[in-house]
PDB file of C-alpha atoms in Angstrom:
ATOM      1  CA  MET A  66      -2.152   4.604  22.954  1.00 75.00           C
ATOM      2  CA  ARG A  67       0.833   3.220  21.082  1.00 88.00           C
ATOM      3  CA  PRO A  68       3.326   5.808  19.877  1.00 97.00           C
ATOM      4  CA  ILE A  69       3.141   6.557  16.153  1.00 98.00           C
ATOM      5  CA  VAL A  70       6.449   6.730  14.313  1.00 98.00           C
ATOM      6  CA  VAL A  71       6.607   8.329  10.857  1.00 98.00           C
ATOM      7  CA  LEU A  72       9.048   6.742   8.443  1.00 98.00           C
ATOM      8  CA  ASP A  73       9.711   7.973   4.904  1.00 99.00           C
ATOM      9  CA  ALA A  74      10.034   5.413   2.100  1.00 98.00           C
ATOM     10  CA  PRO A  75      10.402   7.688  -0.957  1.00 98.00           C
ATOM     11  CA  SER A  76      10.849   4.950  -3.539  1.00 98.00           C
ATOM     12  CA  ASN A  77       9.469   5.163  -7.066  1.00 98.00           C
ATOM     13  CA  LEU A  78      11.285   2.015  -8.219  1.00 97.00           C
ATOM     14  CA  GLY A  79       8.031   0.135  -8.732  1.00 97.00           C
ATOM     15  CA  LEU A  80       6.717   2.366 -11.529  1.00 96.00           C
ATOM     16  CA  ARG A  81       7.753   2.640 -15.156  1.00 91.00           C
ATOM     17  CA  PRO A  82       8.761   6.095 -16.459  1.00 91.00           C
ATOM     18  CA  PRO A  83       5.633   8.179 -17.147  1.00 88.00           C
ATOM     19  CA  ALA A  84       7.329   9.574 -20.263  1.00 85.00           C
ATOM     20  CA  PRO A  85      10.708   8.956 -21.919  1.00 84.00           C
ATOM     21  CA  GLY A  86      13.525  10.332 -19.796  1.00 83.00           C
ATOM     22  CA  THR A  87      11.333  11.206 -16.799  1.00 89.00           C
ATOM     23  CA  VAL A  88      10.812   9.568 -13.422  1.00 94.00           C
ATOM     24  CA  PRO A  89       7.566   9.145 -11.430  1.00 96.00           C
ATOM     25  CA  GLY A  90       7.036  11.964  -8.955  1.00 97.00           C
ATOM     26  CA  CYS A  91       5.491   9.868  -6.178  1.00 98.00           C
ATOM     27  CA  TYR A  92       8.878   9.808  -4.434  1.00 98.00           C
ATOM     28  CA  LYS A  93       7.941  13.335  -3.285  1.00 98.00           C
ATOM     29  CA  LEU A  94       4.856  12.077  -1.391  1.00 98.00           C
ATOM     30  CA  ALA A  95       6.563  11.932   1.987  1.00 98.00           C
ATOM     31  CA  GLY A  96       7.939  15.446   1.717  1.00 98.00           C
ATOM     32  CA  ALA A  97       4.583  16.822   0.634  1.00 98.00           C
ATOM     33  CA  LEU A  98       2.743  15.247   3.575  1.00 98.00           C
ATOM     34  CA  ARG A  99       5.423  16.473   5.946  1.00 98.00           C
ATOM     35  CA  GLU A 100       4.832  19.968   4.584  1.00 98.00           C
ATOM     36  CA  GLN A 101       1.250  19.492   5.821  1.00 98.00           C
ATOM     37  CA  ARG A 102       2.769  19.033   9.316  1.00 98.00           C
ATOM     38  CA  ILE A 103       1.550  15.457   9.552  1.00 98.00           C
ATOM     39  CA  VAL A 104       4.204  14.538  12.138  1.00 98.00           C
ATOM     40  CA  GLN A 105       3.325  17.423  14.429  1.00 97.00           C
ATOM     41  CA  ARG A 106      -0.428  16.992  14.033  1.00 97.00           C
ATOM     42  CA  LEU A 107      -0.160  13.355  15.078  1.00 97.00           C
ATOM     43  CA  GLY A 108       2.330  14.021  17.861  1.00 97.00           C
ATOM     44  CA  ALA A 109       4.389  11.315  16.181  1.00 98.00           C
ATOM     45  CA  LEU A 110       7.948  10.174  16.677  1.00 98.00           C
ATOM     46  CA  GLU A 111      10.499  10.790  13.961  1.00 98.00           C
ATOM     47  CA  GLY A 112      11.502   7.631  12.109  1.00 98.00           C
ATOM     48  CA  GLY A 113      13.724   9.240   9.499  1.00 98.00           C
ATOM     49  CA  VAL A 114      14.140   8.185   5.882  1.00 98.00           C
ATOM     50  CA  VAL A 115      14.936   4.887   4.193  1.00 98.00           C
ATOM     51  CA  VAL A 116      16.787   6.136   1.112  1.00 98.00           C
ATOM     52  CA  PRO A 117      16.044   4.077  -2.017  1.00 98.00           C
ATOM     53  CA  PRO A 118      18.544   3.003  -4.662  1.00 97.00           C
ATOM     54  CA  ARG A 119      18.893   5.118  -7.766  1.00 94.00           C
ATOM     55  CA  TYR A 120      16.009   4.965 -10.242  1.00 93.00           C
ATOM     56  CA  ASP A 121      17.348   3.611 -13.522  1.00 86.00           C
ATOM     57  CA  CYS A 122      15.187   4.175 -16.604  1.00 80.00           C
ATOM     58  CA  GLY A 123      17.329   1.572 -18.351  1.00 78.00           C
ATOM     59  CA  ASP A 124      16.296  -0.287 -21.494  1.00 81.00           C
ATOM     60  CA  TRP A 125      13.604  -2.576 -20.059  1.00 81.00           C
ATOM     61  CA  GLN A 126      11.422  -4.414 -22.563  1.00 81.00           C
ATOM     62  CA  PRO A 127       8.345  -6.622 -22.081  1.00 81.00           C
ATOM     63  CA  GLY A 128       9.540 -10.081 -21.154  1.00 83.00           C
ATOM     64  CA  ASP A 129      12.497  -8.824 -19.114  1.00 84.00           C
ATOM     65  CA  GLY A 130      10.724  -9.437 -15.807  1.00 88.00           C
ATOM     66  CA  VAL A 131      10.065  -6.797 -13.165  1.00 93.00           C
ATOM     67  CA  PHE A 132      11.562  -3.396 -13.878  1.00 92.00           C
ATOM     68  CA  ASN A 133      14.239  -2.445 -11.305  1.00 95.00           C
ATOM     69  CA  ALA A 134      13.836  -5.853  -9.620  1.00 95.00           C
ATOM     70  CA  ALA A 135      17.327  -6.009  -8.096  1.00 95.00           C
ATOM     71  CA  ALA A 136      17.025  -2.505  -6.651  1.00 96.00           C
ATOM     72  CA  ILE A 137      13.520  -3.230  -5.314  1.00 97.00           C
ATOM     73  CA  ALA A 138      14.787  -6.410  -3.640  1.00 98.00           C
ATOM     74  CA  ARG A 139      17.590  -4.495  -1.889  1.00 98.00           C
ATOM     75  CA  TYR A 140      15.231  -1.742  -0.831  1.00 98.00           C
ATOM     76  CA  THR A 141      12.586  -4.185   0.395  1.00 98.00           C
ATOM     77  CA  ARG A 142      15.059  -5.816   2.773  1.00 98.00           C
ATOM     78  CA  THR A 143      16.332  -2.464   4.063  1.00 98.00           C
ATOM     79  CA  LEU A 144      12.832  -1.087   4.582  1.00 98.00           C
ATOM     80  CA  ALA A 145      11.767  -4.339   6.236  1.00 99.00           C
ATOM     81  CA  ASP A 146      14.632  -3.996   8.735  1.00 98.00           C
ATOM     82  CA  ARG A 147      13.354  -0.585   9.794  1.00 98.00           C
ATOM     83  CA  ILE A 148       9.685  -1.547   9.946  1.00 98.00           C
ATOM     84  CA  GLU A 149      10.473  -4.713  11.878  1.00 98.00           C
ATOM     85  CA  GLY A 150      12.324  -2.699  14.500  1.00 98.00           C
ATOM     86  CA  HIS A 151       9.406  -0.342  15.049  1.00 98.00           C
ATOM     87  CA  VAL A 152       6.862  -3.157  15.283  1.00 98.00           C
ATOM     88  CA  ARG A 153       9.061  -5.047  17.768  1.00 98.00           C
ATOM     89  CA  ALA A 154       9.265  -1.856  19.828  1.00 98.00           C
ATOM     90  CA  GLY A 155       5.457  -1.675  20.031  1.00 97.00           C
ATOM     91  CA  GLU A 156       5.254   1.414  17.834  1.00 98.00           C
ATOM     92  CA  PHE A 157       2.642   2.016  15.138  1.00 98.00           C
ATOM     93  CA  ALA A 158       4.553   2.524  11.886  1.00 98.00           C
ATOM     94  CA  LEU A 159       3.221   5.158   9.493  1.00 98.00           C
ATOM     95  CA  VAL A 160       5.224   4.713   6.299  1.00 99.00           C
ATOM     96  CA  LEU A 161       5.043   7.511   3.733  1.00 99.00           C
ATOM     97  CA  GLY A 162       5.839   6.349   0.174  1.00 98.00           C
ATOM     98  CA  GLY A 163       6.549   6.093  -2.598  1.00 95.00           C
ATOM     99  CA  ASP A 164       4.829   3.755  -4.954  1.00 98.00           C
ATOM    100  CA  CYS A 165       2.954   0.606  -3.940  1.00 98.00           C
ATOM    101  CA  SER A 166       6.044  -1.605  -4.064  1.00 98.00           C
ATOM    102  CA  ILE A 167       7.000  -0.248  -0.620  1.00 98.00           C
ATOM    103  CA  GLN A 168       4.272  -2.531   0.727  1.00 98.00           C
ATOM    104  CA  LEU A 169       6.734  -5.383   0.141  1.00 98.00           C
ATOM    105  CA  GLY A 170       8.924  -3.940   2.878  1.00 98.00           C
ATOM    106  CA  ALA A 171       6.038  -4.172   5.320  1.00 98.00           C
ATOM    107  CA  THR A 172       4.915  -7.658   4.331  1.00 98.00           C
ATOM    108  CA  LEU A 173       8.476  -9.019   4.461  1.00 98.00           C
ATOM    109  CA  ALA A 174       9.047  -7.441   7.881  1.00 99.00           C
ATOM    110  CA  LEU A 175       5.870  -8.935   9.275  1.00 98.00           C
ATOM    111  CA  ARG A 176       6.544 -12.343   7.724  1.00 98.00           C
ATOM    112  CA  ARG A 177       9.797 -12.410   9.689  1.00 98.00           C
ATOM    113  CA  LEU A 178       7.784 -11.854  12.854  1.00 98.00           C
ATOM    114  CA  GLY A 179       4.964 -14.344  12.298  1.00 98.00           C
ATOM    115  CA  ARG A 180       1.696 -14.508  10.420  1.00 98.00           C
ATOM    116  CA  TYR A 181       0.080 -11.174   9.626  1.00 98.00           C
ATOM    117  CA  GLY A 182      -2.821 -10.038   7.465  1.00 98.00           C
ATOM    118  CA  LEU A 183      -3.275  -7.114   5.108  1.00 98.00           C
ATOM    119  CA  ALA A 184      -6.162  -4.716   4.607  1.00 98.00           C
ATOM    120  CA  ALA A 185      -5.508  -2.932   1.305  1.00 98.00           C
ATOM    121  CA  VAL A 186      -7.472   0.208   0.432  1.00 98.00           C
ATOM    122  CA  ASP A 187      -6.653   0.591  -3.219  1.00 98.00           C
ATOM    123  CA  GLY A 188      -8.361   1.388  -6.491  1.00 98.00           C
ATOM    124  CA  SER A 189      -6.981  -1.848  -7.935  1.00 96.00           C
ATOM    125  CA  ALA A 190      -5.794  -5.181  -6.555  1.00 96.00           C
ATOM    126  CA  ASP A 191      -2.210  -4.811  -7.894  1.00 96.00           C
ATOM    127  CA  PHE A 192      -2.402  -8.516  -8.674  1.00 97.00           C
ATOM    128  CA  ARG A 193      -0.726  -8.763 -12.066  1.00 94.00           C
ATOM    129  CA  HIS A 194       1.384 -11.923 -12.448  1.00 95.00           C
ATOM    130  CA  LEU A 195       2.347 -14.317 -15.204  1.00 93.00           C
ATOM    131  CA  GLY A 196      -0.686 -16.438 -14.465  1.00 94.00           C
ATOM    132  CA  ASN A 197      -3.020 -13.668 -15.644  1.00 93.00           C
ATOM    133  CA  SER A 198      -0.826 -11.486 -17.859  1.00 90.00           C
ATOM    134  CA  ASP A 199       1.519 -11.932 -20.821  1.00 91.00           C
ATOM    135  CA  HIS A 200       4.305 -10.227 -18.915  1.00 87.00           C
ATOM    136  CA  VAL A 201       5.075  -8.396 -15.695  1.00 91.00           C
ATOM    137  CA  GLY A 202       6.948  -5.133 -15.423  1.00 89.00           C
ATOM    138  CA  ALA A 203       6.060  -2.614 -12.726  1.00 93.00           C
ATOM    139  CA  ALA A 204       6.085  -3.948  -9.163  1.00 95.00           C
ATOM    140  CA  GLY A 205       3.799  -1.086  -8.146  1.00 96.00           C
ATOM    141  CA  GLY A 206       1.016  -2.911  -9.973  1.00 95.00           C
ATOM    142  CA  GLU A 207       2.106  -6.357  -8.826  1.00 97.00           C
ATOM    143  CA  GLU A 208       2.970  -6.115  -5.139  1.00 98.00           C
ATOM    144  CA  LEU A 209       0.005  -8.124  -3.895  1.00 98.00           C
ATOM    145  CA  ALA A 210       0.793 -10.935  -6.338  1.00 98.00           C
ATOM    146  CA  ILE A 211       4.441 -10.815  -5.254  1.00 98.00           C
ATOM    147  CA  SER A 212       3.532 -10.838  -1.559  1.00 98.00           C
ATOM    148  CA  THR A 213       1.382 -13.939  -2.064  1.00 98.00           C
ATOM    149  CA  GLY A 214       4.227 -15.790  -3.790  1.00 98.00           C
ATOM    150  CA  ARG A 215       3.097 -15.351  -7.396  1.00 96.00           C
ATOM    151  CA  GLY A 216       5.991 -13.213  -8.573  1.00 90.00           C
ATOM    152  CA  GLN A 217       9.530 -13.938  -9.680  1.00 92.00           C
ATOM    153  CA  ALA A 218      11.594 -15.507  -6.903  1.00 95.00           C
ATOM    154  CA  ASP A 219      14.080 -12.651  -6.522  1.00 96.00           C
ATOM    155  CA  LEU A 220      11.185 -10.554  -5.179  1.00 98.00           C
ATOM    156  CA  SER A 221       8.584 -13.035  -3.925  1.00 98.00           C
ATOM    157  CA  ASP A 222      10.946 -15.348  -2.020  1.00 98.00           C
ATOM    158  CA  LEU A 223      13.327 -13.027  -0.232  1.00 98.00           C
ATOM    159  CA  GLU A 224      15.041 -14.787   2.676  1.00 98.00           C
ATOM    160  CA  GLY A 225      13.192 -17.973   1.725  1.00 98.00           C
ATOM    161  CA  LEU A 226       9.993 -16.601   3.265  1.00 98.00           C
ATOM    162  CA  ARG A 227       7.545 -17.034   0.365  1.00 98.00           C
ATOM    163  CA  PRO A 228       4.682 -16.241   0.676  1.00 98.00           C
ATOM    164  CA  TYR A 229       4.762 -13.153   2.849  1.00 98.00           C
ATOM    165  CA  LEU A 230       0.947 -13.201   2.915  1.00 98.00           C
ATOM    166  CA  LYS A 231      -1.558 -16.041   2.741  1.00 98.00           C
ATOM    167  CA  ASP A 232      -4.508 -15.471   0.412  1.00 98.00           C
ATOM    168  CA  GLU A 233      -7.010 -15.948   3.230  1.00 98.00           C
ATOM    169  CA  ASP A 234      -5.362 -13.209   5.319  1.00 98.00           C
ATOM    170  CA  ILE A 235      -6.028 -10.415   2.795  1.00 98.00           C
ATOM    171  CA  ARG A 236      -8.954  -7.977   2.670  1.00 98.00           C
ATOM    172  CA  LEU A 237      -9.318  -5.582  -0.272  1.00 98.00           C
ATOM    173  CA  PHE A 238     -11.361  -2.368  -0.366  1.00 98.00           C
ATOM    174  CA  GLY A 239     -12.043   0.179  -3.097  1.00 98.00           C
ATOM    175  CA  MET A 240     -11.638  -1.694  -6.362  1.00 97.00           C
ATOM    176  CA  ARG A 241     -13.810  -0.352  -9.136  1.00 96.00           C
ATOM    177  CA  ASP A 242     -16.968  -2.375  -9.713  1.00 92.00           C
ATOM    178  CA  GLU A 243     -15.941  -3.477 -13.202  1.00 91.00           C
ATOM    179  CA  ASP A 244     -12.386  -4.547 -12.239  1.00 91.00           C
ATOM    180  CA  GLU A 245     -11.442  -7.687 -14.182  1.00 90.00           C
ATOM    181  CA  ASP A 246      -9.310  -9.043 -11.322  1.00 93.00           C
ATOM    182  CA  ARG A 247     -12.416  -9.741  -9.264  1.00 95.00           C
ATOM    183  CA  THR A 248     -13.053 -13.052 -11.023  1.00 95.00           C
ATOM    184  CA  GLU A 249      -9.626 -14.412 -10.129  1.00 97.00           C
ATOM    185  CA  LEU A 250      -9.801 -13.034  -6.589  1.00 97.00           C
ATOM    186  CA  ALA A 251     -13.163 -14.720  -6.071  1.00 95.00           C
ATOM    187  CA  ALA A 252     -11.750 -18.047  -7.290  1.00 97.00           C
ATOM    188  CA  LEU A 253      -8.887 -17.674  -4.808  1.00 97.00           C
ATOM    189  CA  LYS A 254     -11.328 -16.672  -2.035  1.00 97.00           C
ATOM    190  CA  ILE A 255      -9.562 -13.335  -1.456  1.00 98.00           C
ATOM    191  CA  PRO A 256     -12.276 -11.042  -0.053  1.00 96.00           C
ATOM    192  CA  ASN A 257     -12.686  -7.833  -2.004  1.00 97.00           C
ATOM    193  CA  THR A 258     -15.196  -5.031  -1.587  1.00 97.00           C
ATOM    194  CA  THR A 259     -15.834  -2.643  -4.469  1.00 98.00           C
ATOM    195  CA  VAL A 260     -16.751   1.027  -4.338  1.00 98.00           C
ATOM    196  CA  GLY A 261     -20.365   0.172  -5.113  1.00 98.00           C
ATOM    197  CA  GLN A 262     -20.527  -2.366  -2.296  1.00 98.00           C
ATOM    198  CA  ILE A 263     -18.985   0.094   0.137  1.00 98.00           C
ATOM    199  CA  ARG A 264     -21.718   2.573  -0.743  1.00 98.00           C
ATOM    200  CA  GLU A 265     -24.423  -0.040  -0.457  1.00 98.00           C
ATOM    201  CA  TRP A 266     -23.387  -1.594   2.836  1.00 97.00           C
ATOM    202  CA  GLY A 267     -21.541   1.233   4.585  1.00 98.00           C
ATOM    203  CA  ALA A 268     -17.803   1.879   4.917  1.00 98.00           C
ATOM    204  CA  ALA A 269     -17.540   1.643   8.699  1.00 98.00           C
ATOM    205  CA  GLU A 270     -19.688  -1.478   8.865  1.00 98.00           C
ATOM    206  CA  LEU A 271     -17.632  -3.299   6.232  1.00 98.00           C
ATOM    207  CA  ALA A 272     -14.373  -2.228   7.852  1.00 98.00           C
ATOM    208  CA  ARG A 273     -15.586  -3.422  11.266  1.00 98.00           C
ATOM    209  CA  ALA A 274     -16.411  -6.837   9.844  1.00 98.00           C
ATOM    210  CA  ALA A 275     -12.978  -7.038   8.216  1.00 98.00           C
ATOM    211  CA  VAL A 276     -11.237  -6.062  11.450  1.00 98.00           C
ATOM    212  CA  GLU A 277     -13.128  -8.740  13.366  1.00 98.00           C
ATOM    213  CA  SER A 278     -12.036 -11.321  10.808  1.00 98.00           C
ATOM    214  CA  LEU A 279      -8.398 -10.163  11.076  1.00 98.00           C
ATOM    215  CA  GLU A 280      -8.400 -10.272  14.869  1.00 98.00           C
ATOM    216  CA  THR A 281      -8.457 -14.068  14.780  1.00 96.00           C
ATOM    217  CA  PRO A 282      -5.976 -15.895  17.041  1.00 97.00           C
ATOM    218  CA  ALA A 283      -4.383 -17.368  13.902  1.00 97.00           C
ATOM    219  CA  LEU A 284      -2.942 -13.939  13.079  1.00 98.00           C
ATOM    220  CA  ASP A 285      -0.373 -11.955  15.022  1.00 98.00           C
ATOM    221  CA  GLY A 286      -1.802  -8.710  13.630  1.00 98.00           C
ATOM    222  CA  TYR A 287      -2.301  -6.934  10.325  1.00 98.00           C
ATOM    223  CA  TRP A 288      -1.086  -4.025   8.198  1.00 99.00           C
ATOM    224  CA  VAL A 289      -3.099  -1.405   6.279  1.00 99.00           C
ATOM    225  CA  HIS A 290      -2.108  -0.232   2.808  1.00 98.00           C
ATOM    226  CA  LEU A 291      -3.585   3.020   1.449  1.00 98.00           C
ATOM    227  CA  ASP A 292      -3.198   3.918  -2.209  1.00 98.00           C
ATOM    228  CA  ALA A 293      -4.343   7.446  -3.038  1.00 98.00           C
ATOM    229  CA  ASP A 294      -5.910   6.189  -6.264  1.00 98.00           C
ATOM    230  CA  VAL A 295      -8.764   4.677  -4.255  1.00 98.00           C
ATOM    231  CA  LEU A 296     -10.153   8.226  -4.254  1.00 98.00           C
ATOM    232  CA  ASP A 297     -12.137   9.521  -7.202  1.00 98.00           C
ATOM    233  CA  PRO A 298      -9.938  11.519  -9.597  1.00 98.00           C
ATOM    234  CA  SER A 299     -12.302  14.476  -9.340  1.00 98.00           C
ATOM    235  CA  ILE A 300     -10.753  15.106  -5.927  1.00 97.00           C
ATOM    236  CA  MET A 301      -7.503  13.108  -6.215  1.00 98.00           C
ATOM    237  CA  PRO A 302      -6.173  13.564  -9.757  1.00 98.00           C
ATOM    238  CA  ALA A 303      -2.521  13.405  -8.662  1.00 98.00           C
ATOM    239  CA  VAL A 304      -1.928   9.677  -9.184  1.00 97.00           C
ATOM    240  CA  ASP A 305      -0.258   7.709 -11.959  1.00 93.00           C
ATOM    241  CA  SER A 306      -3.424   5.950 -13.178  1.00 91.00           C
ATOM    242  CA  PRO A 307      -6.556   7.942 -12.283  1.00 95.00           C
ATOM    243  CA  ASP A 308      -9.704   5.898 -12.718  1.00 94.00           C
ATOM    244  CA  ASP A 309     -13.257   7.222 -12.456  1.00 96.00           C
ATOM    245  CA  GLY A 310     -15.671   5.769  -9.948  1.00 97.00           C
ATOM    246  CA  GLY A 311     -13.563   6.024  -6.806  1.00 98.00           C
ATOM    247  CA  LEU A 312     -14.404   6.774  -3.200  1.00 98.00           C
ATOM    248  CA  PHE A 313     -15.014  10.250  -1.845  1.00 98.00           C
ATOM    249  CA  PRO A 314     -13.437  11.564   1.352  1.00 98.00           C
ATOM    250  CA  ASP A 315     -16.557  11.067   3.486  1.00 98.00           C
ATOM    251  CA  GLU A 316     -16.523   7.395   2.406  1.00 98.00           C
ATOM    252  CA  LEU A 317     -12.806   6.775   2.816  1.00 98.00           C
ATOM    253  CA  ALA A 318     -12.545   8.495   6.206  1.00 98.00           C
ATOM    254  CA  PRO A 319     -14.696   6.042   8.247  1.00 98.00           C
ATOM    255  CA  LEU A 320     -13.278   3.073   6.350  1.00 98.00           C
ATOM    256  CA  LEU A 321      -9.675   4.011   7.094  1.00 98.00           C
ATOM    257  CA  ARG A 322     -10.289   5.092  10.678  1.00 98.00           C
ATOM    258  CA  THR A 323     -12.032   1.812  11.501  1.00 98.00           C
ATOM    259  CA  LEU A 324      -9.295  -0.294   9.904  1.00 98.00           C
ATOM    260  CA  VAL A 325      -6.475   1.344  11.868  1.00 98.00           C
ATOM    261  CA  SER A 326      -8.377   1.555  15.170  1.00 97.00           C
ATOM    262  CA  SER A 327      -7.723  -2.027  16.246  1.00 97.00           C
ATOM    263  CA  PRO A 328      -4.782  -2.678  18.584  1.00 97.00           C
ATOM    264  CA  ARG A 329      -3.937  -5.562  16.246  1.00 98.00           C
ATOM    265  CA  CYS A 330      -3.188  -3.109  13.419  1.00 98.00           C
ATOM    266  CA  VAL A 331       0.575  -2.519  13.514  1.00 98.00           C
ATOM    267  CA  GLY A 332       1.054   0.012  10.740  1.00 98.00           C
ATOM    268  CA  LEU A 333      -0.128   1.921   7.690  1.00 98.00           C
ATOM    269  CA  ASN A 334       1.614   2.858   4.464  1.00 98.00           C
ATOM    270  CA  VAL A 335       0.505   5.653   2.120  1.00 98.00           C
ATOM    271  CA  THR A 336       1.363   5.489  -1.567  1.00 98.00           C
ATOM    272  CA  ILE A 337       1.071   6.825  -5.141  1.00 98.00           C
ATOM    273  CA  TYR A 338       0.147  10.495  -4.552  1.00 98.00           C
ATOM    274  CA  ASP A 339       2.340  12.496  -6.943  1.00 98.00           C
ATOM    275  CA  PRO A 340       2.982  16.136  -5.977  1.00 98.00           C
ATOM    276  CA  ASP A 341       4.149  16.881  -9.523  1.00 97.00           C
ATOM    277  CA  LEU A 342       0.512  16.441 -10.591  1.00 97.00           C
ATOM    278  CA  ASP A 343      -0.821  18.657  -7.776  1.00 98.00           C
ATOM    279  CA  PRO A 344       0.721  22.102  -8.293  1.00 96.00           C
ATOM    280  CA  ASP A 345      -1.434  23.891  -5.720  1.00 97.00           C
ATOM    281  CA  GLY A 346      -1.130  21.120  -3.113  1.00 98.00           C
ATOM    282  CA  THR A 347      -4.888  20.686  -2.684  1.00 98.00           C
ATOM    283  CA  ALA A 348      -4.908  16.923  -3.150  1.00 98.00           C
ATOM    284  CA  GLY A 349      -1.925  16.497  -0.833  1.00 98.00           C
ATOM    285  CA  ALA A 350      -3.620  18.522   1.894  1.00 98.00           C
ATOM    286  CA  LEU A 351      -6.699  16.325   1.573  1.00 98.00           C
ATOM    287  CA  LEU A 352      -4.630  13.146   1.821  1.00 98.00           C
ATOM    288  CA  ALA A 353      -2.837  14.437   4.907  1.00 98.00           C
ATOM    289  CA  ASP A 354      -6.171  15.351   6.517  1.00 98.00           C
ATOM    290  CA  LEU A 355      -7.506  11.836   5.876  1.00 98.00           C
ATOM    291  CA  VAL A 356      -4.457  10.178   7.416  1.00 98.00           C
ATOM    292  CA  VAL A 357      -4.458  12.490  10.430  1.00 98.00           C
ATOM    293  CA  GLY A 358      -8.192  12.015  10.856  1.00 98.00           C
ATOM    294  CA  ALA A 359      -7.758   8.247  10.857  1.00 98.00           C
ATOM    295  CA  LEU A 360      -4.892   8.134  13.346  1.00 98.00           C
ATOM    296  CA  ALA A 361      -5.465  11.084  15.664  1.00 92.00           C
ATOM    297  CA  PRO A 362      -7.161  10.324  18.996  1.00 85.00           C
ATOM    298  CA  ALA A 363     -10.932  10.740  18.890  1.00 71.00           C
TER     299      ALA A 363
END
């Protein structure tokens, strides 16, 4: 068994303010999962914290590009340095966010090392870019587009490494059945499996097929991204954009466990859960149980 190292990435830079003068609470995700004793339950190593730059509400307007882009670029490089070190050391990196823009730190780190894939378990594709939208703004809804080279260069071409991910090396799970991005993803041949398809064909079976396709010799490994909004808001309301029709825990559990079980999987990041929207901690406890259940020895 590879050692698991837990690393905090408490950045909310990739989200717009939820209300004037306020900041997104997902930066508290890591602390909330640590309160659930996730490190001890996994017998994990301590990776510490990658402290993000200051969140600046600023005076962003549509057309200004990605909100907090300069700060996200700095943070992406710093987070990538840490993740790269753990992967080189043969450790499994469990990165506790934060919003979805922290995924850029993982994809940049792995691009430095070779060619890696991504299995994203997310309620949406986070694929907004200027090719399908009038403007961009929040990197937390754009990180997959940025990672595939479709974003502005100061984020998508860090260190001259665009793209961090090739389209054919991505597998998506958990989009809602009516998601409008599916048409574009199909045209680009980016495999995506909706909630309805997961229920029809079986979570573990679909995840096994994806793992087999990511274990190809062309890839050096792959990363798993987990966004809490893949869960149905009836049991995970503590996210920035709750959307009905999500997975339930008994569906997510076998999907996630199968995806991280391969020795070619080098890490997992967890994002978007907002403790400010979960005053009794119930949703956070559930999320911690799902992560522990996926990574703990059988």
